[in-house]
PDB file of C-alpha atoms in Angstrom:
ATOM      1  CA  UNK A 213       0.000   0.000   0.000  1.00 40.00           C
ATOM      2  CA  UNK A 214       2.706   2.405  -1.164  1.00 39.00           C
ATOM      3  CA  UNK A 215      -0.196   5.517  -1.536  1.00 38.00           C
ATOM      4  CA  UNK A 216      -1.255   5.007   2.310  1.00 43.00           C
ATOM      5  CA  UNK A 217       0.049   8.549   4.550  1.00 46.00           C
ATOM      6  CA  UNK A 218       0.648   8.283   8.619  1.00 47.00           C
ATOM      7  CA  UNK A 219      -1.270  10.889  10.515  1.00 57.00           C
ATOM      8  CA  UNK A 220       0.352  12.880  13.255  1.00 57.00           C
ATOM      9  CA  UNK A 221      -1.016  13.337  16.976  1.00 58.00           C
ATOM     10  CA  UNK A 222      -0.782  17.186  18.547  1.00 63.00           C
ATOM     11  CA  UNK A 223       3.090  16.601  19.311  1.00 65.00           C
ATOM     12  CA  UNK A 224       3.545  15.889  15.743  1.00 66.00           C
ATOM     13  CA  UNK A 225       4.318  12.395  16.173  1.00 66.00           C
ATOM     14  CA  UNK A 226       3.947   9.886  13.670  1.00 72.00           C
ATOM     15  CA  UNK A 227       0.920   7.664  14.264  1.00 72.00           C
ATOM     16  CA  UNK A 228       0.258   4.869  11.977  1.00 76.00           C
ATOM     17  CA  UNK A 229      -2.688   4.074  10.243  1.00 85.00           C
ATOM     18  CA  UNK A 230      -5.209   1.659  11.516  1.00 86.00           C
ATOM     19  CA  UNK A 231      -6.798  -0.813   9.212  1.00 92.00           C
ATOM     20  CA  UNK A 232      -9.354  -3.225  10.460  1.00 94.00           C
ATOM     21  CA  UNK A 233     -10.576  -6.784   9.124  1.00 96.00           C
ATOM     22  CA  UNK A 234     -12.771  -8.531  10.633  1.00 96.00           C
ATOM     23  CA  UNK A 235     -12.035 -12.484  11.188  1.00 95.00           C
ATOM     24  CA  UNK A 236     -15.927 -14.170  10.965  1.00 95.00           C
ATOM     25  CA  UNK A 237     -17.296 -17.691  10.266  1.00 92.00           C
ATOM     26  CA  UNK A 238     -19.160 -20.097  12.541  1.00 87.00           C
ATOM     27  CA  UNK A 239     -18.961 -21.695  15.957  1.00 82.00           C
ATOM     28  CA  UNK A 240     -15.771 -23.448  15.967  1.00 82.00           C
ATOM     29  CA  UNK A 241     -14.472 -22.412  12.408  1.00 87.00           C
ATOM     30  CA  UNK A 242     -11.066 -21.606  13.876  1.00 89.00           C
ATOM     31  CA  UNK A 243     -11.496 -17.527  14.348  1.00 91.00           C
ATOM     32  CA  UNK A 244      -9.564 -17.271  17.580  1.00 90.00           C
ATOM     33  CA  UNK A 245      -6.795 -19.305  16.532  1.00 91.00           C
ATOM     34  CA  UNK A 246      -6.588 -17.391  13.411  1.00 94.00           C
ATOM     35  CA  UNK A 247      -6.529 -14.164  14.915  1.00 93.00           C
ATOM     36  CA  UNK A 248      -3.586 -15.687  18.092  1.00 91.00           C
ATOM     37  CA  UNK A 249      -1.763 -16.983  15.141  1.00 94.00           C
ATOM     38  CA  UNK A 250      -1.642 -13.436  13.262  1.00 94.00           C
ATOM     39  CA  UNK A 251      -1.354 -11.255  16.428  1.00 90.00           C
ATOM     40  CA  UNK A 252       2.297  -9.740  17.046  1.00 87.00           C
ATOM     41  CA  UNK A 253       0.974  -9.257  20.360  1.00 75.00           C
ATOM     42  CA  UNK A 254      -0.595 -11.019  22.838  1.00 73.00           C
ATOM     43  CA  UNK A 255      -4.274 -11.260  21.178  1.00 67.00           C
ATOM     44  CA  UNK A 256      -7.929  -9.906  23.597  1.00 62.00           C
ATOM     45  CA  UNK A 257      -9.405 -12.951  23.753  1.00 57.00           C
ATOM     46  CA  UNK A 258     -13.186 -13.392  25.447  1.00 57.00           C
ATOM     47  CA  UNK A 259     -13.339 -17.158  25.295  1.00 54.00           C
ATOM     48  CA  UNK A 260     -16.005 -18.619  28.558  1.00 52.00           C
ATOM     49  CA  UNK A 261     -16.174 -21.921  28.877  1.00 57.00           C
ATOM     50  CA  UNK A 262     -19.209 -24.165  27.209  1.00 46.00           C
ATOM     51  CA  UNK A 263     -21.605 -25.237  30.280  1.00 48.00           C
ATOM     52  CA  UNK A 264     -24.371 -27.320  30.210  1.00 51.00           C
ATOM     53  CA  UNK A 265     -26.529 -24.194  30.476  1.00 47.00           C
ATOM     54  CA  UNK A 266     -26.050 -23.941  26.749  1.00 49.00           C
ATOM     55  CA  UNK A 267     -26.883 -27.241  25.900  1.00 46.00           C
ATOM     56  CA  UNK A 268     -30.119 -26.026  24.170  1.00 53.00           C
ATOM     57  CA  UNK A 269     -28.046 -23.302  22.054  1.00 52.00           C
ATOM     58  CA  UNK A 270     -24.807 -24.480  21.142  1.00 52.00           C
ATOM     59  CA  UNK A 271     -24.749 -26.875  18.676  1.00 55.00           C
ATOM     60  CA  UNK A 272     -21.075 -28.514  18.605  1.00 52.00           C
ATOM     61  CA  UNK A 273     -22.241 -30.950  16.301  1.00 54.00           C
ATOM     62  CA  UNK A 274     -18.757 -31.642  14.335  1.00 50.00           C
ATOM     63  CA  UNK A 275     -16.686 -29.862  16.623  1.00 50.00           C
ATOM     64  CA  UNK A 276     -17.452 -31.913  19.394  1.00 52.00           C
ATOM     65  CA  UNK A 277     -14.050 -31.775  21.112  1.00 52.00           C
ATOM     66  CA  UNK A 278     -14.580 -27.755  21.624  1.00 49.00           C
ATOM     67  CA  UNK A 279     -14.762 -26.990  25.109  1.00 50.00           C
ATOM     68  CA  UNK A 280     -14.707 -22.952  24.686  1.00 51.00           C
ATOM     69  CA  UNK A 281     -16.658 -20.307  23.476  1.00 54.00           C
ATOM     70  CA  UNK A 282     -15.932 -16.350  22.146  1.00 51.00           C
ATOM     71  CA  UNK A 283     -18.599 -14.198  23.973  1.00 48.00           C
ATOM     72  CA  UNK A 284     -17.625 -10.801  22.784  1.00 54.00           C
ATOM     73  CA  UNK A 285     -14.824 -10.453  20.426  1.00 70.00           C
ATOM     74  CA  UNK A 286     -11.024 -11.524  19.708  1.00 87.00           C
ATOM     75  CA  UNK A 287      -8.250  -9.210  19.119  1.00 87.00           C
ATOM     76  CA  UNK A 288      -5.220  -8.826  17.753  1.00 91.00           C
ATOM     77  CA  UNK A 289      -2.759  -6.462  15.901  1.00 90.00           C
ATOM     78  CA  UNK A 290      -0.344  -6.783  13.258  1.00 92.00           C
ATOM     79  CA  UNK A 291       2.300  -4.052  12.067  1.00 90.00           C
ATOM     80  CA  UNK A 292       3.004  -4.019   8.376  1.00 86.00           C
ATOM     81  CA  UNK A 293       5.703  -1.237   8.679  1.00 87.00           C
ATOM     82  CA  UNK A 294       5.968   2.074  10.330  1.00 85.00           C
ATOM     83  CA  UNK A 295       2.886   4.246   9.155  1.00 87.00           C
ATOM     84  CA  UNK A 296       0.322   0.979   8.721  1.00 88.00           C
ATOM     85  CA  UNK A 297      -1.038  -1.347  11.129  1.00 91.00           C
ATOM     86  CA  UNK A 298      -3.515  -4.170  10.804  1.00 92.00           C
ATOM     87  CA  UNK A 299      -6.482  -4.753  13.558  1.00 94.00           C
ATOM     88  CA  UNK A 300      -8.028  -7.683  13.697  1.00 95.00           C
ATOM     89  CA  UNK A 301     -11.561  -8.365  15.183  1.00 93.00           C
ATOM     90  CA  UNK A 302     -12.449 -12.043  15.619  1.00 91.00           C
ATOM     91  CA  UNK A 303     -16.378 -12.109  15.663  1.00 88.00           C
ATOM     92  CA  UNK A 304     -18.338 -14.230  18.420  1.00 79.00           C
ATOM     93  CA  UNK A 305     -19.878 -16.906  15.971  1.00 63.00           C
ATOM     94  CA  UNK A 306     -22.852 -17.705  18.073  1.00 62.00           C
ATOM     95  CA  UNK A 307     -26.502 -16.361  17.049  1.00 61.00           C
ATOM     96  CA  UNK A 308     -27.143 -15.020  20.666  1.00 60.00           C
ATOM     97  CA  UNK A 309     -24.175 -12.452  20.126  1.00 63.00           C
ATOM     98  CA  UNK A 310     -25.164 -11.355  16.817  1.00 66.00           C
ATOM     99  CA  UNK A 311     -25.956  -7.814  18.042  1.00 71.00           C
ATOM    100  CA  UNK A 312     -22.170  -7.403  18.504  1.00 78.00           C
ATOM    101  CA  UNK A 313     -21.962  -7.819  15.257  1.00 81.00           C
ATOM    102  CA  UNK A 314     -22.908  -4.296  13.628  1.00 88.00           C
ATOM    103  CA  UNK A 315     -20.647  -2.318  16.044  1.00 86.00           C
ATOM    104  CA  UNK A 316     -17.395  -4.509  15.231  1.00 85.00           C
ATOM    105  CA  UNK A 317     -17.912  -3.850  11.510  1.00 88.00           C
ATOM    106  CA  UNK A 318     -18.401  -0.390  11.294  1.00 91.00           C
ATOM    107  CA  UNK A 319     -15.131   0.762   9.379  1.00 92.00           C
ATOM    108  CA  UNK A 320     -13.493  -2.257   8.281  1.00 94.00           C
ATOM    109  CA  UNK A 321     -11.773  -2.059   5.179  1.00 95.00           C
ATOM    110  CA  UNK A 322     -13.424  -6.184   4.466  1.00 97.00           C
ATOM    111  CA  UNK A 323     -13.695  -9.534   6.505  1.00 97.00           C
ATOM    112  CA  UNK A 324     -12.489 -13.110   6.270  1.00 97.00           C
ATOM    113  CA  UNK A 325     -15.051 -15.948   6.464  1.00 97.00           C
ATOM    114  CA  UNK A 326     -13.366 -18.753   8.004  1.00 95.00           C
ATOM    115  CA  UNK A 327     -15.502 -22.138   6.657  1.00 94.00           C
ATOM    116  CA  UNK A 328     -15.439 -25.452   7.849  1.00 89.00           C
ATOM    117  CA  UNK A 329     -15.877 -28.142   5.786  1.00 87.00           C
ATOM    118  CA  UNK A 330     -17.587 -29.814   8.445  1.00 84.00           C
ATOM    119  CA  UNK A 331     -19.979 -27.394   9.284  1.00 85.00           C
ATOM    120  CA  UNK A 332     -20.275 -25.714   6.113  1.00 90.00           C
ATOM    121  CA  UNK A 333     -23.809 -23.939   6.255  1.00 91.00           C
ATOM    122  CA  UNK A 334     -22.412 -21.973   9.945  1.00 90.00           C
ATOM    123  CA  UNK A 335     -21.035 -19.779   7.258  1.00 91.00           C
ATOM    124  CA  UNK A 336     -24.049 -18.875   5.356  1.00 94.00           C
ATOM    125  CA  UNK A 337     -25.048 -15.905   8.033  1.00 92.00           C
ATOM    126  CA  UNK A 338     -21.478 -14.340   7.607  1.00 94.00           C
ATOM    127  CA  UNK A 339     -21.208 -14.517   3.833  1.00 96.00           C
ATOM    128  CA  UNK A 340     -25.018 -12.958   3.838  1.00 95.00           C
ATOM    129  CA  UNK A 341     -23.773 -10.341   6.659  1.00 94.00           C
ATOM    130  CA  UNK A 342     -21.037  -8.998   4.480  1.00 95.00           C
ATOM    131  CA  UNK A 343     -22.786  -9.278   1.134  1.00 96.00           C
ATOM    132  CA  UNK A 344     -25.945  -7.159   2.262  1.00 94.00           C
ATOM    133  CA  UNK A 345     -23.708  -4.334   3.589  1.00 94.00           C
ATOM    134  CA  UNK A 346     -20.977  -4.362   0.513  1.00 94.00           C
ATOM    135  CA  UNK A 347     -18.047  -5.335   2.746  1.00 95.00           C
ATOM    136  CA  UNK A 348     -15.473  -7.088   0.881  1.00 96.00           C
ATOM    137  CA  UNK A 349     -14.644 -10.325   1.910  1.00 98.00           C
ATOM    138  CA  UNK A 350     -12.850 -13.420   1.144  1.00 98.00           C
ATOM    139  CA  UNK A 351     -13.729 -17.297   2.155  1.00 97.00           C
ATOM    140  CA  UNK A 352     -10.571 -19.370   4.016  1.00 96.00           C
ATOM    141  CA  UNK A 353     -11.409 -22.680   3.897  1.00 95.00           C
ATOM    142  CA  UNK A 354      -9.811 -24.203   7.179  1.00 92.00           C
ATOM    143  CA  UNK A 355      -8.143 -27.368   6.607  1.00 88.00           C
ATOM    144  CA  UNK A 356      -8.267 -29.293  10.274  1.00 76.00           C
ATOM    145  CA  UNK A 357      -6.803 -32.199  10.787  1.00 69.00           C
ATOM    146  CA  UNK A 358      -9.108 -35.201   9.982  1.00 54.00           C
ATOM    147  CA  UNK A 359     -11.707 -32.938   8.433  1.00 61.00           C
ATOM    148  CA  UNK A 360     -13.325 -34.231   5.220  1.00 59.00           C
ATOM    149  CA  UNK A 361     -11.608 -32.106   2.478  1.00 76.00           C
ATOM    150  CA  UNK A 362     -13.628 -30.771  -0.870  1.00 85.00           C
ATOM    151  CA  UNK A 363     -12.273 -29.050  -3.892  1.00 88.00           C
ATOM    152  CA  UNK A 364     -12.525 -24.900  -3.664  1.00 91.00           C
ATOM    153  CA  UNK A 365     -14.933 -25.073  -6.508  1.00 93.00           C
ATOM    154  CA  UNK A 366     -17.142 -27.697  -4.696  1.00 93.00           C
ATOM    155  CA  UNK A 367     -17.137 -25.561  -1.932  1.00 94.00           C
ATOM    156  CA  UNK A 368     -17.846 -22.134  -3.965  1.00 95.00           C
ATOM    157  CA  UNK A 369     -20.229 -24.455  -5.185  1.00 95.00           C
ATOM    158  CA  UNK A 370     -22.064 -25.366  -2.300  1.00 94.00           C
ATOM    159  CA  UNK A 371     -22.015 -21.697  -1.027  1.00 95.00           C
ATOM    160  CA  UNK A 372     -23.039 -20.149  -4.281  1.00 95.00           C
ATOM    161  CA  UNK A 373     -20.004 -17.575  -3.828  1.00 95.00           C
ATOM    162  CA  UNK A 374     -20.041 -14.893  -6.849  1.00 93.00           C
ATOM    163  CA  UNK A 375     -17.018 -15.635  -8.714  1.00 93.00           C
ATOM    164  CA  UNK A 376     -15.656 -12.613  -8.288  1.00 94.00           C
ATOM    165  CA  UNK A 377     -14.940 -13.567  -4.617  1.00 96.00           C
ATOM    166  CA  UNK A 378     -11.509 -15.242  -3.706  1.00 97.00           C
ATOM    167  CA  UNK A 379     -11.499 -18.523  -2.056  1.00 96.00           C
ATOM    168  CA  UNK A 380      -8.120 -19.956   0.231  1.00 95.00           C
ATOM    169  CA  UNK A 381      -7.382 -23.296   1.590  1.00 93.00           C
ATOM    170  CA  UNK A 382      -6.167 -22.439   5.183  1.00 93.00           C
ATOM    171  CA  UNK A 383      -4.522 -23.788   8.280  1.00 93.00           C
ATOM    172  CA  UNK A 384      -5.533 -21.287  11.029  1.00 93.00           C
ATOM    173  CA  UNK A 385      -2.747 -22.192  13.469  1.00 93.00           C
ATOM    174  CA  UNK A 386      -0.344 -21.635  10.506  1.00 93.00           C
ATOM    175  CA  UNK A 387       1.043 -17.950  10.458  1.00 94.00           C
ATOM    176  CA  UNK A 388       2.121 -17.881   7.414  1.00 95.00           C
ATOM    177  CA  UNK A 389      -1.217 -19.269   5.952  1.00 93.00           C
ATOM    178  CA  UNK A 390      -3.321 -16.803   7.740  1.00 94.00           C
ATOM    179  CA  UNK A 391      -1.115 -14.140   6.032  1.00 94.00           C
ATOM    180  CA  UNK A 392      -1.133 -15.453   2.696  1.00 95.00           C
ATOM    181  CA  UNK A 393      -5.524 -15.082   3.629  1.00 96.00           C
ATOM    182  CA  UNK A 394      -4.738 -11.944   4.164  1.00 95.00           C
ATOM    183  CA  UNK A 395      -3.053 -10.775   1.478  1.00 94.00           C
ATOM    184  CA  UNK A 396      -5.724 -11.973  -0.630  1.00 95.00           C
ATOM    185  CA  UNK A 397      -8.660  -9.881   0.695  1.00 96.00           C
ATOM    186  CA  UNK A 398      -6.337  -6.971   0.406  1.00 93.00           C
ATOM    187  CA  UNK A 399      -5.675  -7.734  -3.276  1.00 94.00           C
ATOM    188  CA  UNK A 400      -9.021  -8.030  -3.678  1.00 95.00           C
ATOM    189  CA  UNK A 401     -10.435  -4.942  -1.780  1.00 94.00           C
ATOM    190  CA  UNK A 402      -7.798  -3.471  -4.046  1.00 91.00           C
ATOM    191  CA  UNK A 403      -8.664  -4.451  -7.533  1.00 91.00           C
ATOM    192  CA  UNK A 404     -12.076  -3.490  -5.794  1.00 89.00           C
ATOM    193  CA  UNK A 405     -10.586   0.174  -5.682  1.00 85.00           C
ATOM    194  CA  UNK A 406      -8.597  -0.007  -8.277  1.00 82.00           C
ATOM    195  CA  UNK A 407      -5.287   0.260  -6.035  1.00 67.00           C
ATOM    196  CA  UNK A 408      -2.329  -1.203  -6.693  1.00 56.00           C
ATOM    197  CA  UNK A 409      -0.773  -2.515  -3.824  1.00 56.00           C
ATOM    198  CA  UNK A 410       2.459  -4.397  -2.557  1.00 54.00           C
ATOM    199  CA  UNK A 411       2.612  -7.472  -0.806  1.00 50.00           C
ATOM    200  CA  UNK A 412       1.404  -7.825   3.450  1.00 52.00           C
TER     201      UNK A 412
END
């Protein structure tokens, strides 16, 4: 992003810009370990965990082994050089804590839909979230171990994605994988714009 500028606070200090993305997806689609996997720094994390009180909400069908739950939000930061800095908000991926939702989005420059192949229609709200309120986003498809693995185009497929919309395969404890997700929704909120812009 060789066009973004660094404001300056009342002592004239540089202050780097702030860009948010928002990390989304369903229950147990691997948003919190994205976001501790990106984070340079030690990520907000609002995890509770699951009780038998929410026996009759949760469904952990697939992800059975999940003993945790975000309530609120995840955090985490990521400095690309001196003037720019990435903030990422993991969203709670529950239906009771969908009213969260509106206030984490407001200014984010897009959003990364974390799908699991073994849950696949959790993702549906997100994708439908974004797509109603013109945020750019791209779909990681998170590749846990012993998960049942599909094609991207099976899985474009089966969430009738507009081409135009990149699709990753993913490992969301992987740094380096969750940047290369990255990169790609800022290449394509680019070509969006019709930026240019170098590499995360």
């Amino acid at each position: 992003m060789d066009s973004v500028r660094y404001d300056a606070d009342r002592r004239g200090r540089r202050v780097p810009i702030a860009l948010k993305i928002l990390i989304a997806g369903g229950f147990g689609a691997g948003k919190t370990t994205l976001v501790s996997a990106l984070s340079e720094v030690r990520p907000l994390q609002t995890e509770e965990i699951l009780t038998g009180a929410g026996v009759d909400t949760d469904d952990i069908s697939g992800v059975e082994t999940k003993s945790t739950t975000t309530v609120a939000m995840d955090f985490g930061r990521i400095t690309i050089n001196d003037d720019l800095q990435l903030y990422l908000f993991g969203t709670p991926g529950q239906d009771r804590f969908w009213f969260l939702w509106d206030e984490l989005a407001f200014g984010a420059l897009g959003a990364v839909v974390l799908a699991d192949t073994r849950r696949l229609a959790d993702c549906f709200p997100s994708i439908d979230y974004f797509e109603q309120r013109g945020v750019p986003f791209v779909v990681g498809v998170n590749c846990f171990d012993g998960s049942q693995r599909f094609s991207l185009e099976a899985v474009r497929q089966a969430l009738d994605l507009d081409p135009d919309v990149p699709m990753v395969l993913c490992d969301a404890r992987d740094r380096q994988s969750g940047k290369s997700v990255l990169i790609s929704l800022v290449e394509h909120v680019a070509r969006q714009r019709g930026e240019a812009v170098s590499a995360v």
